[in-house]
Structure formats: C-alpha cells, structure tokens
Amino acid sequence: MRGNTVVGEAAIRAGCTCYFGYPITPQNELPEYMSRRLTEIEDGIFIQSESEISAINMVLGASVAGARVMTSSSSPGISLKQEGISFLCGDELPAVIVNMVRGGPGLGNISPAQSDYFQSTRGGGHGDYRTVVLAPASCQEMADLTMEAFDISDYYRNPVLILADGMLGQMMEPVTFENYKPRELPKKDYIIDGAKGRPSRFVRSLILNTKDMEEHNWKLMRKYKMITKNEIKCDEFMMDDAKIAVVAYGTAARIAKGAVKRARKEGLKVGLIRPITLWPYPSEVIKKWARSVSLFVVFEMSAGQMIEDVELSLKGSSEVYFYGRPGGVIPTPMELVKIISSQYYQKGF
Amino acid sequence: MQIKTIFAGFGGQGVLMMGYTFAVAAMREDKIVTYLPSYGAEVRGGTANCTVAISDEEIASPIASSPEFIVVMNKPSLHSFQNKVQTGGILFLNSTLIDEDPSRGDIESIAIDAGDMAEGIGDARTANLIMLGAFIKKTNLVNIDAAIGGLGDIFEGKKKVIEMNSNALTIGYDSLK
C-alpha cells in the first residue's frame, strides 16, 4: 500500500470517524482515500473544507464533541493550521495531524524534505505548548504510529503530529494492521454533547485571570513531563561497537541505514540512532552512547534542525558533525557513506 | 540478494505503472518490496521515474544510488540515468524513441522497439508493459505469470484493460530469446 493510503486505513481502523482537510501535494491520496472510506463508516464525516484554517477548526469542533478526528496537509498548509493547533493544546483537545513535509520555505516544491522539524517540535503557534511528534520511517510504521497516535492523543488530551514526507507518502510497501494494541483510555468526561441531566461543561483556552492562567500552564507542563517520561521511542541499529553514530529520522534514517550497512561492509564501526518520537526527544539515548561513540553525524534532509536537539542532549560532551541536503533533494546512501568514511579516517578511528 | 531497478521516461508513458506492475508481481512471489515513485508537478509531459527494490531481507533504503537495472523510455531519461547503472548492469531502452546507444561500455544494453510493437497490437499506450515483459524475460526476477496475475489486482474488474495489458506483457516477454 502507498504511505498516504496506509495512514488513512490505519486511522479508520483506530476508530477515526471524522476527516477535514484541504488538498495539497504530496498528501492528496490521503484525503482521497478518506473521502471514500468514511462514507462506509457509520457516522463517518468527510469534508473538503474551503481552506486549511477552516479544516483545523472543524477538527477542533469534532474533537470537542468527542470524535476521533484527523486532518492532514503538507508544509505550507500546516503553517496555516498553527493557530488551530495552539487552540487544541490550550483547550486540551485530542486530534491527529499529519504533515507530509515538502521543500520550503514558502510554497517551496513538492519533493520530500525534513525542514519542518523546528515548526513541529517547537510549535509554530503561540503559547507555552507542546505537540507529540511521531516520525515513521516505513509504511509499516506509518500504520503502527498512526493508530497509536489516536491513543496517545486521547490519553493525554493533546494533539499528536505525524511528521513524514512526500517520499514516505508516495512510497509503497507491504503493510499489516494487526500490530495495534488499543490502550486503556479514560472516559471522555470533558466533551460537549448536550448537558441534559448533568451540569454544564466548559472547554476553553481563554483564561483572563493571570493566576488561573499560570496554573493552567503548569498543569500543561506536568502533562508534558508525563509524556516525556512515558512516550519516548527510539531505534538503535548496530550501535554496540560504533565509533561513529549517525543520527537520523524518517526518510533520512532509511537512507542512513543503507549507508551504515555499506560502511559496515567496508569494516567501519558505524551505527544508527533513529529517534521515532521527535518530541519528546530521546535525549537519554543520545547521552548514553556519548560514552563509547566519538563522533555523532547528524544527517537530515534540511539545512540542520534536529542537530540542535542532538547538541542539547550531548551538552558539549561529544563532537557533532552535520550533513544535510535541504530543498527537497533526496540524498543517496553512497553520498552519506563518503561523508562517514572521510570523517572516519580523518579522525583516525 | 537485493536488486534495485529504476524505470524512467516522461509522464504519460506509463512509467509508474510499469514499475508498479513489477512491484506487485514481486509481492505476489512473497519478496520484500519497496516502490518509490518520483514525478514532476505536470500531469503529462514532465519527467517520471520510479525505483523498485526487491529483496529477501529488509530493504534499508528504497533509493538506488547504483541500480542493477535501468529501463528508459525516452532520450532525456537515457541521458540522466545511464551513468547510474552499476558496472555489469543492464540498461533496457525503448528504441522507438531513442535513436542512440548508451555511452558506456561496461554495461549491457538491450534495445526493444516497444513503441512500434505497441502500435502493432493497436494501442500505443501499452509500450510500457511490452518493455516490462522483455525486462522480466531477461532478468528473470519474477515469473511472468505473477506479473500477469498482478494485472488482475491492479485493474480489478476492467476486463478489456487487463486483456490488452496481459497481451502486451506476453509480446514483450516473447520478443527476447
């Protein structure tokens, strides 16, 4: 199945009943798929909205009414959704938002890129908030993480972002949907579904009293701490005796894995650390390897964004080298092998 | 074993369908497969290519730095991709639209008059699957029956289309000894 379609089918199987979005390449197969599948679901709602801004606000509406809801877009469209994402966080509402990143800034192009890392992990909207960011690297992970995203989102009442790119969206690989183990979730006792027979409820982010607003912020922070404690995911590959660790996520990690395999064939001691959650970031994993690894090579399809998280994790305890290709260029494994081996011999490992 | 192939041409030639049919055939034979399309913003006339990797173990990168095989459907694709194919690899070219030989001596090149053969069976659009038929015969990566069976899944319910394309696959397959 094609990556975009996988996300759609995974969402449906995880109980998503509402999708709102506005078309943009390279994620159009996803809304196309949802438009067909949601008509087969009881209470399924699909709306192609008039803009990304209205789509994200429809998401907010469906979420506050208790539905499992999803929207998707690509970079410029996700920028338009930022206000809504900030509101979802302030209102503490769950939603799953998919970003099939393309080259930027501005309209950019339609090629795969990873230049929305800052926007996704730091938050492109206003206010002290965080969104969980999941970065799949295969069609199978697109299925698994999409299904889990709904559970994480409902459990913590916070939006979850799936950060992929045009390549993962367009690529086809065989997929199974059987890996999903639904979590036990608290009852949605905050939703607005008619107050007959019960006291009325409020879902809002407008809190004019500064003391109350501060407490609301601390409450959010306590939640983010809990997420950081419980939800970090990271994959390690051939790290045991590695002198150089490549750090890469998503599509770049696929390329890096190919490069690491080749470098290993040449006898170079190289491994791969692949963060699956970009927020919360697996800093402890990076830190752990600083004892045995002499050089961290951060590899991104951007001009260098995740490198900041690697440097924050290491706090200067180890050397970091960056290699990236921005603008929608897809680097080849060979290209990275050359970088790795030149660093390897320069450092005299 | 891991084999990567790039299929390239211009939008409208069925380049992506050629790669997809191959990928589906490999999947039917329980191989591990990745199919990665890449195309311009134009619906027709832009560049189009796809990379298919087949393997019996996990495929790390779906991108091909130096593929074993390349199938090119037009001249610009020959120019942009001939230098990628690895030494000892095979380049398949659609000689109906490409009137030159590849400039490399370290690879095998196979010319198939796919465009004319497609005209011959009454549908110029089937040049892609004629090409694929010949590719399958030469490389022996999948069974031709798996590819024909795959067409049934891809064009589910469209009997005429399946027939036309199966015919094209077989003609391409039989065109090489």
Short mmCIF file of C-alpha atoms in Angstrom, two decimals:
data_model
loop_
_atom_site.label_atom_id
_atom_site.label_comp_id
_atom_site.label_asym_id
_atom_site.label_seq_id
_atom_site.Cartn_x
_atom_site.Cartn_y
_atom_site.Cartn_z
CA MET A 1 0.00 0.00 0.00
CA ARG A 2 1.01 3.60 -0.60
CA GLY A 3 2.11 5.52 2.51
CA ASN A 4 -0.66 8.10 2.29
CA THR A 5 -3.28 5.38 1.95
CA VAL A 6 -1.77 3.45 4.84
CA VAL A 7 -2.26 6.44 7.15
CA GLY A 8 -5.90 6.66 6.05
CA GLU A 9 -6.67 2.98 6.59
CA ALA A 10 -4.82 2.97 9.92
CA ALA A 11 -6.86 5.97 11.09
CA ILE A 12 -10.14 4.28 10.15
CA ARG A 13 -9.12 1.09 11.95
CA ALA A 14 -8.20 3.10 15.03
CA GLY A 15 -11.74 4.47 15.10
CA CYS A 16 -11.32 7.79 13.35
CA THR A 17 -14.74 8.92 12.14
CA CYS A 18 -14.04 12.49 11.01
CA TYR A 19 -11.62 13.89 8.50
CA PHE A 20 -11.33 17.52 7.43
CA GLY A 21 -8.73 18.83 5.02
CA TYR A 22 -7.80 20.90 2.03
CA PRO A 23 -5.86 19.35 -0.89
CA ILE A 24 -2.11 19.79 -1.30
CA THR A 25 0.57 17.64 -2.94
CA PRO A 26 2.19 15.29 -1.83
CA GLN A 27 -0.52 14.03 0.51
CA ASN A 28 -3.61 14.07 -1.73
CA GLU A 29 -4.07 10.30 -1.75
CA LEU A 30 -4.89 10.51 1.97
CA PRO A 31 -7.98 12.78 1.74
CA GLU A 32 -8.97 10.95 -1.44
CA TYR A 33 -8.91 7.66 0.44
CA MET A 34 -10.72 9.11 3.45
CA SER A 35 -13.46 10.58 1.24
CA ARG A 36 -14.27 7.06 0.06
CA ARG A 37 -13.70 5.08 3.28
CA LEU A 38 -15.53 7.43 5.61
CA THR A 39 -18.77 7.01 3.63
CA GLU A 40 -18.62 3.31 4.55
CA ILE A 41 -18.36 4.08 8.27
CA GLU A 42 -21.36 4.70 10.48
CA ASP A 43 -21.34 8.40 11.49
CA GLY A 44 -18.36 8.94 9.18
CA ILE A 45 -17.85 12.57 8.17
CA PHE A 46 -15.56 13.80 5.42
CA ILE A 47 -15.39 17.47 4.49
CA GLN A 48 -13.07 19.05 1.98
CA SER A 49 -13.01 22.46 3.58
CA GLU A 50 -12.50 25.80 1.84
CA SER A 51 -9.11 26.28 3.49
CA GLU A 52 -6.65 24.70 5.89
CA ILE A 53 -7.69 27.16 8.58
CA SER A 54 -11.31 26.09 8.47
CA ALA A 55 -10.22 22.42 8.39
CA ILE A 56 -8.27 22.69 11.64
CA ASN A 57 -11.20 24.49 13.28
CA MET A 58 -13.57 21.75 12.12
CA VAL A 59 -11.11 19.33 13.77
CA LEU A 60 -11.44 21.31 16.99
CA GLY A 61 -15.24 21.17 16.75
CA ALA A 62 -15.35 17.41 16.13
CA SER A 63 -12.84 16.79 18.92
CA VAL A 64 -14.77 18.79 21.49
CA ALA A 65 -17.84 16.74 20.53
CA GLY A 66 -15.91 13.57 21.35
CA ALA A 67 -14.99 12.18 17.90
CA ARG A 68 -11.68 10.70 16.84
CA VAL A 69 -10.62 13.19 14.23
CA MET A 70 -7.82 13.72 11.77
CA THR A 71 -6.55 16.34 9.37
CA SER A 72 -3.60 16.26 7.02
CA SER A 73 -1.66 18.64 4.86
CA SER A 74 1.83 19.47 3.67
CA SER A 75 4.20 22.18 4.87
CA PRO A 76 2.55 25.44 3.67
CA GLY A 77 -0.85 24.09 4.69
CA ILE A 78 0.41 23.04 8.12
CA SER A 79 1.68 26.59 8.64
CA LEU A 80 -1.90 27.79 8.19
CA LYS A 81 -3.11 25.33 10.83
CA GLN A 82 -0.79 26.58 13.57
CA GLU A 83 -3.32 28.85 15.25
CA GLY A 84 -5.74 25.94 15.50
CA ILE A 85 -3.06 23.64 16.92
CA SER A 86 -2.30 26.19 19.64
CA PHE A 87 -6.02 26.31 20.47
CA LEU A 88 -6.25 22.50 20.57
CA CYS A 89 -3.38 22.47 23.08
CA GLY A 90 -4.90 25.28 25.15
CA ASP A 91 -8.30 23.58 25.14
CA GLU A 92 -6.63 20.22 25.85
CA LEU A 93 -8.30 18.50 22.94
CA PRO A 94 -7.07 15.39 21.12
CA ALA A 95 -6.51 15.34 17.36
CA VAL A 96 -4.16 13.68 14.90
CA ILE A 97 -2.47 15.98 12.41
CA VAL A 98 -0.44 14.59 9.51
CA ASN A 99 2.29 16.59 7.79
CA MET A 100 3.76 15.17 4.58
CA VAL A 101 6.62 17.64 4.51
CA ARG A 102 7.76 19.20 1.23
CA GLY A 103 10.61 21.51 0.34
CA GLY A 104 10.33 25.06 1.70
CA PRO A 105 10.24 27.84 2.83
CA GLY A 106 7.25 29.49 1.17
CA LEU A 107 5.50 27.37 -1.41
CA GLY A 108 8.79 25.54 -1.99
CA ASN A 109 8.35 22.43 -4.12
CA ILE A 110 6.65 19.05 -3.87
CA SER A 111 9.77 17.00 -3.12
CA PRO A 112 10.36 15.24 0.20
CA ALA A 113 12.09 17.31 2.90
CA GLN A 114 12.56 17.49 6.67
CA SER A 115 12.61 21.24 7.03
CA ASP A 116 9.54 21.41 9.29
CA TYR A 117 11.35 19.91 12.29
CA PHE A 118 11.54 23.21 14.15
CA GLN A 119 7.92 24.04 13.45
CA SER A 120 6.75 20.61 14.59
CA THR A 121 8.86 20.17 17.71
CA ARG A 122 8.97 23.77 18.92
CA GLY A 123 5.42 24.59 17.91
CA GLY A 124 4.60 27.03 15.15
CA GLY A 125 1.73 28.51 17.12
CA HIS A 126 1.74 30.80 20.13
CA GLY A 127 1.87 29.95 23.80
CA ASP A 128 3.65 27.50 26.11
CA TYR A 129 2.64 24.25 24.45
CA ARG A 130 3.99 21.04 23.03
CA THR A 131 2.71 18.57 20.49
CA VAL A 132 3.78 14.94 20.41
CA VAL A 133 5.67 14.41 17.14
CA LEU A 134 5.94 10.92 15.65
CA ALA A 135 8.32 10.26 12.75
CA PRO A 136 7.68 6.99 10.89
CA ALA A 137 10.34 5.62 8.52
CA SER A 138 8.37 2.95 6.67
CA CYS A 139 4.86 2.20 5.52
CA GLN A 140 4.54 -0.32 8.35
CA GLU A 141 5.48 2.33 10.90
CA MET A 142 3.04 4.74 9.29
CA ALA A 143 0.32 2.19 10.10
CA ASP A 144 1.51 1.45 13.64
CA LEU A 145 2.22 5.04 14.66
CA THR A 146 -0.99 6.45 13.16
CA MET A 147 -3.05 4.00 15.22
CA GLU A 148 -1.05 4.70 18.34
CA ALA A 149 -1.26 8.45 17.72
CA PHE A 150 -5.01 8.37 18.36
CA ASP A 151 -4.50 6.61 21.69
CA ILE A 152 -1.69 8.94 22.81
CA SER A 153 -3.78 11.90 21.78
CA ASP A 154 -6.87 10.73 23.67
CA TYR A 155 -4.92 9.64 26.73
CA TYR A 156 -3.17 12.96 27.26
CA ARG A 157 -5.82 15.16 25.63
CA ASN A 158 -3.22 16.74 23.37
CA PRO A 159 -2.78 16.87 19.58
CA VAL A 160 -0.28 14.43 18.05
CA LEU A 161 1.60 15.28 14.88
CA ILE A 162 2.73 12.66 12.39
CA LEU A 163 5.75 14.01 10.58
CA ALA A 164 6.53 12.22 7.33
CA ASP A 165 7.37 13.49 3.87
CA GLY A 166 6.49 13.16 0.21
CA MET A 167 8.66 10.10 -0.13
CA LEU A 168 7.02 8.13 2.66
CA GLY A 169 3.62 9.31 1.45
CA GLN A 170 4.20 8.13 -2.11
CA MET A 171 6.22 5.02 -1.40
CA MET A 172 4.56 1.60 -1.46
CA GLU A 173 5.47 -1.27 0.83
CA PRO A 174 3.53 -4.26 2.15
CA VAL A 175 1.74 -3.47 5.43
CA THR A 176 -0.16 -5.24 8.19
CA PHE A 177 -2.64 -3.53 10.53
CA GLU A 178 -2.54 -6.30 13.10
CA ASN A 179 0.18 -4.83 15.35
CA TYR A 180 -2.14 -2.35 17.04
CA LYS A 181 -2.95 -2.98 20.69
CA PRO A 182 -5.51 -0.40 21.81
CA ARG A 183 -4.66 1.29 25.13
CA GLU A 184 -6.99 1.57 28.02
CA LEU A 185 -8.28 5.13 27.91
CA PRO A 186 -10.09 7.31 30.41
CA LYS A 187 -13.72 8.13 29.65
CA LYS A 188 -14.13 11.41 27.74
CA ASP A 189 -15.76 13.32 30.60
CA TYR A 190 -14.99 16.75 29.16
CA ILE A 191 -16.80 16.61 25.83
CA ILE A 192 -19.70 18.86 24.93
CA ASP A 193 -22.52 16.62 23.84
CA GLY A 194 -25.61 18.21 25.41
CA ALA A 195 -25.97 18.94 29.11
CA LYS A 196 -29.32 17.25 29.67
CA GLY A 197 -29.29 15.65 33.11
CA ARG A 198 -25.80 16.83 34.04
CA PRO A 199 -24.08 20.11 34.95
CA SER A 200 -22.79 22.13 32.01
CA ARG A 201 -19.15 21.90 30.93
CA PHE A 202 -16.66 24.41 29.57
CA VAL A 203 -13.86 23.77 27.12
CA ARG A 204 -11.87 26.95 26.60
CA SER A 205 -8.42 28.43 26.32
CA LEU A 206 -9.44 31.99 27.31
CA ILE A 207 -8.47 32.38 30.97
CA LEU A 208 -8.25 36.08 31.82
CA ASN A 209 -7.24 35.69 35.44
CA THR A 210 -3.43 35.52 35.35
CA LYS A 211 -3.19 33.27 38.39
CA ASP A 212 -5.60 30.77 36.86
CA MET A 213 -3.79 31.02 33.52
CA GLU A 214 -0.49 30.33 35.23
CA GLU A 215 -1.96 27.27 36.93
CA HIS A 216 -3.35 26.10 33.58
CA ASN A 217 0.15 26.42 32.10
CA TRP A 218 1.72 24.47 34.95
CA LYS A 219 -0.92 21.81 34.51
CA LEU A 220 0.01 21.51 30.83
CA MET A 221 3.69 21.32 31.78
CA ARG A 222 3.02 18.50 34.24
CA LYS A 223 1.27 16.68 31.40
CA TYR A 224 4.23 17.24 29.05
CA LYS A 225 6.56 15.90 31.73
CA MET A 226 4.47 12.77 31.93
CA ILE A 227 4.55 12.38 28.15
CA THR A 228 8.35 12.79 28.21
CA LYS A 229 8.55 10.10 30.87
CA ASN A 230 6.29 7.59 29.12
CA GLU A 231 6.26 8.03 25.39
CA ILE A 232 9.83 8.31 24.08
CA LYS A 233 10.60 5.92 21.22
CA CYS A 234 13.96 5.41 19.57
CA ASP A 235 15.52 2.74 17.40
CA GLU A 236 19.19 1.74 17.63
CA PHE A 237 20.98 -0.15 14.85
CA MET A 238 24.50 -1.66 15.03
CA MET A 239 25.45 0.66 17.87
CA ASP A 240 27.30 -1.77 20.15
CA ASP A 241 30.88 -1.17 18.95
CA ALA A 242 30.20 2.01 16.94
CA LYS A 243 32.80 4.79 16.82
CA ILE A 244 30.55 6.96 14.68
CA ALA A 245 26.81 7.20 15.32
CA VAL A 246 24.63 8.56 12.55
CA VAL A 247 21.54 10.27 13.99
CA ALA A 248 18.66 10.50 11.53
CA TYR A 249 14.87 10.13 11.47
CA GLY A 250 12.19 9.28 8.90
CA THR A 251 13.25 9.09 5.27
CA ALA A 252 16.79 10.24 6.11
CA ALA A 253 17.07 7.31 8.53
CA ARG A 254 16.17 4.89 5.73
CA ILE A 255 18.98 6.33 3.62
CA ALA A 256 21.29 6.32 6.63
CA LYS A 257 20.54 2.67 7.38
CA GLY A 258 21.57 1.77 3.84
CA ALA A 259 24.74 3.81 4.30
CA VAL A 260 25.54 2.20 7.67
CA LYS A 261 25.14 -1.28 6.19
CA ARG A 262 27.54 -0.39 3.38
CA ALA A 263 30.07 1.24 5.71
CA ARG A 264 29.96 -1.89 7.90
CA LYS A 265 30.78 -3.99 4.82
CA GLU A 266 33.88 -1.84 4.40
CA GLY A 267 34.78 -2.60 8.01
CA LEU A 268 33.90 0.79 9.51
CA LYS A 269 32.40 0.72 13.00
CA VAL A 270 29.29 2.81 12.38
CA GLY A 271 25.81 2.66 13.90
CA LEU A 272 22.49 4.43 13.59
CA ILE A 273 20.33 6.14 16.21
CA ARG A 274 16.84 6.78 14.87
CA PRO A 275 14.52 8.92 17.00
CA ILE A 276 10.91 7.85 16.40
CA THR A 277 9.45 10.48 18.72
CA LEU A 278 10.91 13.88 17.81
CA TRP A 279 9.10 15.40 20.75
CA PRO A 280 9.63 14.13 23.36
CA TYR A 281 13.20 13.72 22.11
CA PRO A 282 15.23 10.61 23.07
CA SER A 283 18.00 12.68 24.68
CA GLU A 284 18.84 9.94 27.17
CA VAL A 285 19.63 7.52 24.36
CA ILE A 286 21.96 10.00 22.67
CA LYS A 287 23.58 10.77 26.03
CA LYS A 288 24.03 7.08 26.82
CA TRP A 289 26.08 6.48 23.67
CA ALA A 290 28.32 9.51 24.23
CA ARG A 291 30.48 7.26 26.41
CA SER A 292 31.51 4.93 23.58
CA VAL A 293 30.86 6.98 20.43
CA SER A 294 33.50 9.50 19.37
CA LEU A 295 31.54 11.37 16.70
CA PHE A 296 27.83 11.92 16.13
CA VAL A 297 26.97 12.54 12.47
CA VAL A 298 23.57 14.21 12.25
CA PHE A 299 22.01 13.59 8.86
CA GLU A 300 18.90 15.48 7.78
CA MET A 301 17.05 16.46 4.64
CA SER A 302 17.21 20.06 5.82
CA ALA A 303 19.87 22.67 6.44
CA GLY A 304 20.21 21.47 10.03
CA GLN A 305 17.39 21.47 12.57
CA MET A 306 17.40 18.26 14.63
CA ILE A 307 21.12 18.84 15.17
CA GLU A 308 20.10 21.33 17.90
CA ASP A 309 18.39 18.57 19.87
CA VAL A 310 21.41 16.30 19.49
CA GLU A 311 23.68 19.09 20.74
CA LEU A 312 21.30 19.84 23.62
CA SER A 313 21.34 16.16 24.56
CA LEU A 314 25.14 15.94 24.50
CA LYS A 315 25.76 19.31 26.16
CA GLY A 316 29.19 19.52 24.56
CA SER A 317 30.32 16.09 25.79
CA SER A 318 30.95 14.76 22.30
CA GLU A 319 31.73 16.07 18.84
CA VAL A 320 28.87 16.59 16.39
CA TYR A 321 29.17 16.78 12.60
CA PHE A 322 26.32 17.79 10.33
CA TYR A 323 25.48 16.66 6.83
CA GLY A 324 22.22 17.73 5.20
CA ARG A 325 20.54 18.34 1.86
CA PRO A 326 17.71 20.90 2.00
CA GLY A 327 15.22 21.93 -0.67
CA GLY A 328 13.66 18.56 -1.48
CA VAL A 329 16.87 16.87 -2.68
CA ILE A 330 16.93 13.15 -1.86
CA PRO A 331 20.50 12.21 -0.94
CA THR A 332 21.76 8.73 -1.79
CA PRO A 333 23.23 6.21 0.66
CA MET A 334 26.53 6.35 -1.26
CA GLU A 335 26.75 10.09 -0.67
CA LEU A 336 26.48 9.53 3.06
CA VAL A 337 28.94 6.62 3.02
CA LYS A 338 31.54 9.01 1.57
CA ILE A 339 30.91 11.51 4.37
CA ILE A 340 31.09 8.78 7.01
CA SER A 341 34.30 7.22 5.70
CA SER A 342 36.07 10.55 5.23
CA GLN A 343 35.21 11.51 8.81
CA TYR A 344 36.21 8.05 9.99
CA TYR A 345 39.69 8.24 8.50
CA GLN A 346 40.21 11.93 9.27
CA LYS A 347 39.57 11.24 12.94
CA GLY A 348 41.81 8.18 12.76
CA PHE A 349 39.35 5.64 14.19
CA MET B 1 20.02 -10.70 -2.53
CA GLN B 2 18.80 -7.18 -3.13
CA ILE B 3 18.09 -5.88 -6.64
CA LYS B 4 17.15 -2.31 -7.49
CA THR B 5 15.70 -1.12 -10.77
CA ILE B 6 14.88 2.37 -11.99
CA PHE B 7 12.13 2.83 -14.57
CA ALA B 8 12.24 6.24 -16.28
CA GLY B 9 10.50 8.21 -19.01
CA PHE B 10 8.08 11.11 -19.38
CA GLY B 11 4.69 11.49 -17.75
CA GLY B 12 2.01 9.67 -19.75
CA GLN B 13 4.19 6.78 -20.87
CA GLY B 14 3.04 4.56 -18.06
CA VAL B 15 6.43 4.53 -16.40
CA LEU B 16 4.99 4.37 -12.89
CA MET B 17 2.56 1.64 -13.94
CA MET B 18 5.46 -0.35 -15.36
CA GLY B 19 7.31 -0.24 -12.03
CA TYR B 20 4.15 -0.81 -10.03
CA THR B 21 3.21 -3.91 -12.04
CA PHE B 22 6.70 -5.25 -11.43
CA ALA B 23 6.45 -4.49 -7.70
CA VAL B 24 3.07 -6.20 -7.40
CA ALA B 25 4.42 -9.26 -9.23
CA ALA B 26 7.35 -9.45 -6.79
CA MET B 27 4.97 -9.08 -3.85
CA ARG B 28 2.89 -11.97 -5.18
CA GLU B 29 6.05 -14.04 -5.02
CA ASP B 30 6.45 -13.12 -1.33
CA LYS B 31 9.52 -10.97 -1.88
CA ILE B 32 10.19 -7.87 0.19
CA VAL B 33 9.44 -4.89 -2.00
CA THR B 34 9.61 -1.11 -1.98
CA TYR B 35 8.17 1.02 -4.76
CA LEU B 36 9.16 4.67 -4.82
CA PRO B 37 7.65 6.95 -7.48
CA SER B 38 9.02 10.36 -8.37
CA TYR B 39 7.42 12.72 -10.82
CA GLY B 40 7.08 16.36 -11.74
CA ALA B 41 4.07 18.56 -10.98
CA GLU B 42 2.78 18.15 -14.55
CA VAL B 43 0.13 15.51 -15.23
CA ARG B 44 1.63 14.66 -18.64
CA GLY B 45 4.93 15.56 -20.26
CA GLY B 46 7.01 16.03 -17.12
CA THR B 47 9.70 13.66 -16.01
CA ALA B 48 8.58 10.47 -14.32
CA ASN B 49 10.54 7.67 -12.78
CA CYS B 50 10.23 5.07 -10.09
CA THR B 51 12.60 2.85 -8.17
CA VAL B 52 11.63 -0.70 -7.29
CA ALA B 53 13.76 -2.62 -4.82
CA ILE B 54 13.18 -6.33 -4.32
CA SER B 55 14.95 -8.40 -1.71
CA ASP B 56 14.67 -11.40 0.56
CA GLU B 57 15.61 -9.33 3.62
CA GLU B 58 14.69 -5.90 4.99
CA ILE B 59 15.30 -3.10 2.49
CA ALA B 60 17.08 -0.24 4.25
CA SER B 61 16.98 2.48 1.63
CA PRO B 62 14.33 2.46 -1.10
CA ILE B 63 16.58 4.83 -3.09
CA ALA B 64 19.03 3.45 -5.64
CA SER B 65 22.49 5.03 -5.85
CA SER B 66 23.67 2.47 -8.38
CA PRO B 67 20.88 0.14 -9.51
CA GLU B 68 21.44 -3.21 -11.16
CA PHE B 69 18.93 -2.44 -13.91
CA ILE B 70 17.56 0.64 -15.61
CA VAL B 71 14.66 0.86 -18.04
CA VAL B 72 14.49 4.10 -20.05
CA MET B 73 11.58 5.06 -22.24
CA ASN B 74 12.87 8.30 -23.80
CA LYS B 75 16.11 10.09 -24.65
CA PRO B 76 16.30 12.57 -21.73
CA SER B 77 15.94 9.63 -19.33
CA LEU B 78 18.78 7.80 -21.07
CA HIS B 79 20.97 10.84 -20.56
CA SER B 80 20.07 11.37 -16.94
CA PHE B 81 20.17 7.74 -15.81
CA GLN B 82 22.75 5.84 -17.86
CA ASN B 83 25.58 6.87 -15.56
CA LYS B 84 23.79 5.49 -12.51
CA VAL B 85 23.58 1.84 -13.51
CA GLN B 86 26.31 -0.25 -11.89
CA THR B 87 29.13 -1.86 -13.82
CA GLY B 88 27.92 -5.12 -15.29
CA GLY B 89 24.32 -3.94 -15.03
CA ILE B 90 21.77 -3.90 -17.81
CA LEU B 91 20.14 -0.91 -19.47
CA PHE B 92 16.87 -1.50 -21.30
CA LEU B 93 15.92 1.19 -23.78
CA ASN B 94 12.87 1.94 -25.85
CA SER B 95 14.49 2.17 -29.29
CA THR B 96 11.33 3.60 -30.85
CA LEU B 97 12.07 6.91 -29.16
CA ILE B 98 15.81 6.55 -28.50
CA ASP B 99 17.99 6.57 -31.62
CA GLU B 100 21.35 6.44 -29.87
CA ASP B 101 23.38 3.91 -27.93
CA PRO B 102 24.40 4.41 -24.33
CA SER B 103 27.84 5.95 -23.95
CA ARG B 104 29.05 3.31 -21.51
CA GLY B 105 30.99 0.23 -22.44
CA ASP B 106 30.86 -1.51 -19.07
CA ILE B 107 27.17 -2.29 -19.11
CA GLU B 108 24.94 -4.41 -21.31
CA SER B 109 22.30 -2.57 -23.25
CA ILE B 110 19.16 -4.09 -24.69
CA ALA B 111 17.08 -2.20 -27.24
CA ILE B 112 13.39 -3.00 -27.50
CA ASP B 113 11.25 -1.42 -30.17
CA ALA B 114 8.45 -1.14 -27.65
CA GLY B 115 6.66 1.85 -29.19
CA ASP B 116 6.32 0.25 -32.61
CA MET B 117 5.37 -3.11 -31.15
CA ALA B 118 2.63 -1.39 -29.16
CA GLU B 119 1.34 0.31 -32.31
CA GLY B 120 1.39 -3.15 -33.87
CA ILE B 121 -1.12 -4.50 -31.35
CA GLY B 122 -3.30 -1.46 -31.78
CA ASP B 123 -2.59 0.53 -28.60
CA ALA B 124 0.49 2.75 -28.35
CA ARG B 125 -0.15 3.08 -24.62
CA THR B 126 0.95 -0.50 -23.97
CA ALA B 127 4.61 0.19 -24.83
CA ASN B 128 5.29 0.25 -21.08
CA LEU B 129 4.18 -3.32 -20.49
CA ILE B 130 5.88 -4.60 -23.63
CA MET B 131 9.04 -3.15 -22.18
CA LEU B 132 8.30 -4.78 -18.82
CA GLY B 133 7.67 -8.14 -20.48
CA ALA B 134 11.10 -8.01 -22.10
CA PHE B 135 12.64 -6.86 -18.81
CA ILE B 136 11.14 -9.81 -16.95
CA LYS B 137 12.34 -12.28 -19.60
CA LYS B 138 15.92 -11.02 -19.46
CA THR B 139 16.27 -10.50 -15.69
CA ASN B 140 14.18 -13.45 -14.58
CA LEU B 141 13.48 -11.61 -11.30
CA VAL B 142 9.83 -12.61 -11.23
CA ASN B 143 7.71 -15.12 -13.07
CA ILE B 144 5.77 -13.67 -16.00
CA ASP B 145 2.62 -15.35 -14.64
CA ALA B 146 2.99 -13.39 -11.41
CA ALA B 147 3.05 -10.18 -13.43
CA ILE B 148 0.01 -11.19 -15.50
CA GLY B 149 -1.78 -12.24 -12.31
CA GLY B 150 -0.86 -8.90 -10.75
CA LEU B 151 -2.61 -7.06 -13.57
CA GLY B 152 -5.81 -8.68 -12.38
CA ASP B 153 -5.39 -7.00 -8.98
CA ILE B 154 -4.27 -3.66 -10.37
CA PHE B 155 -7.05 -3.23 -12.93
CA GLU B 156 -9.68 -5.09 -10.92
CA GLY B 157 -12.87 -5.50 -12.90
CA LYS B 158 -11.63 -3.84 -16.09
CA LYS B 159 -11.56 -6.90 -18.31
CA LYS B 160 -10.56 -5.19 -21.56
CA VAL B 161 -7.68 -3.32 -19.95
CA ILE B 162 -6.39 -6.49 -18.28
CA GLU B 163 -6.57 -8.35 -21.58
CA MET B 164 -4.77 -5.64 -23.53
CA ASN B 165 -2.00 -5.32 -20.95
CA SER B 166 -1.53 -9.08 -20.47
CA ASN B 167 -1.18 -9.35 -24.21
CA ALA B 168 1.45 -6.59 -24.22
CA LEU B 169 3.38 -8.27 -21.39
CA THR B 170 3.42 -11.58 -23.24
CA ILE B 171 4.50 -10.00 -26.54
CA GLY B 172 7.35 -8.18 -24.80
CA TYR B 173 8.32 -11.37 -22.96
CA ASP B 174 8.38 -13.39 -26.17
CA SER B 175 10.32 -10.72 -28.07
CA LEU B 176 13.55 -11.73 -26.34
CA LYS B 177 15.10 -15.14 -26.62
#
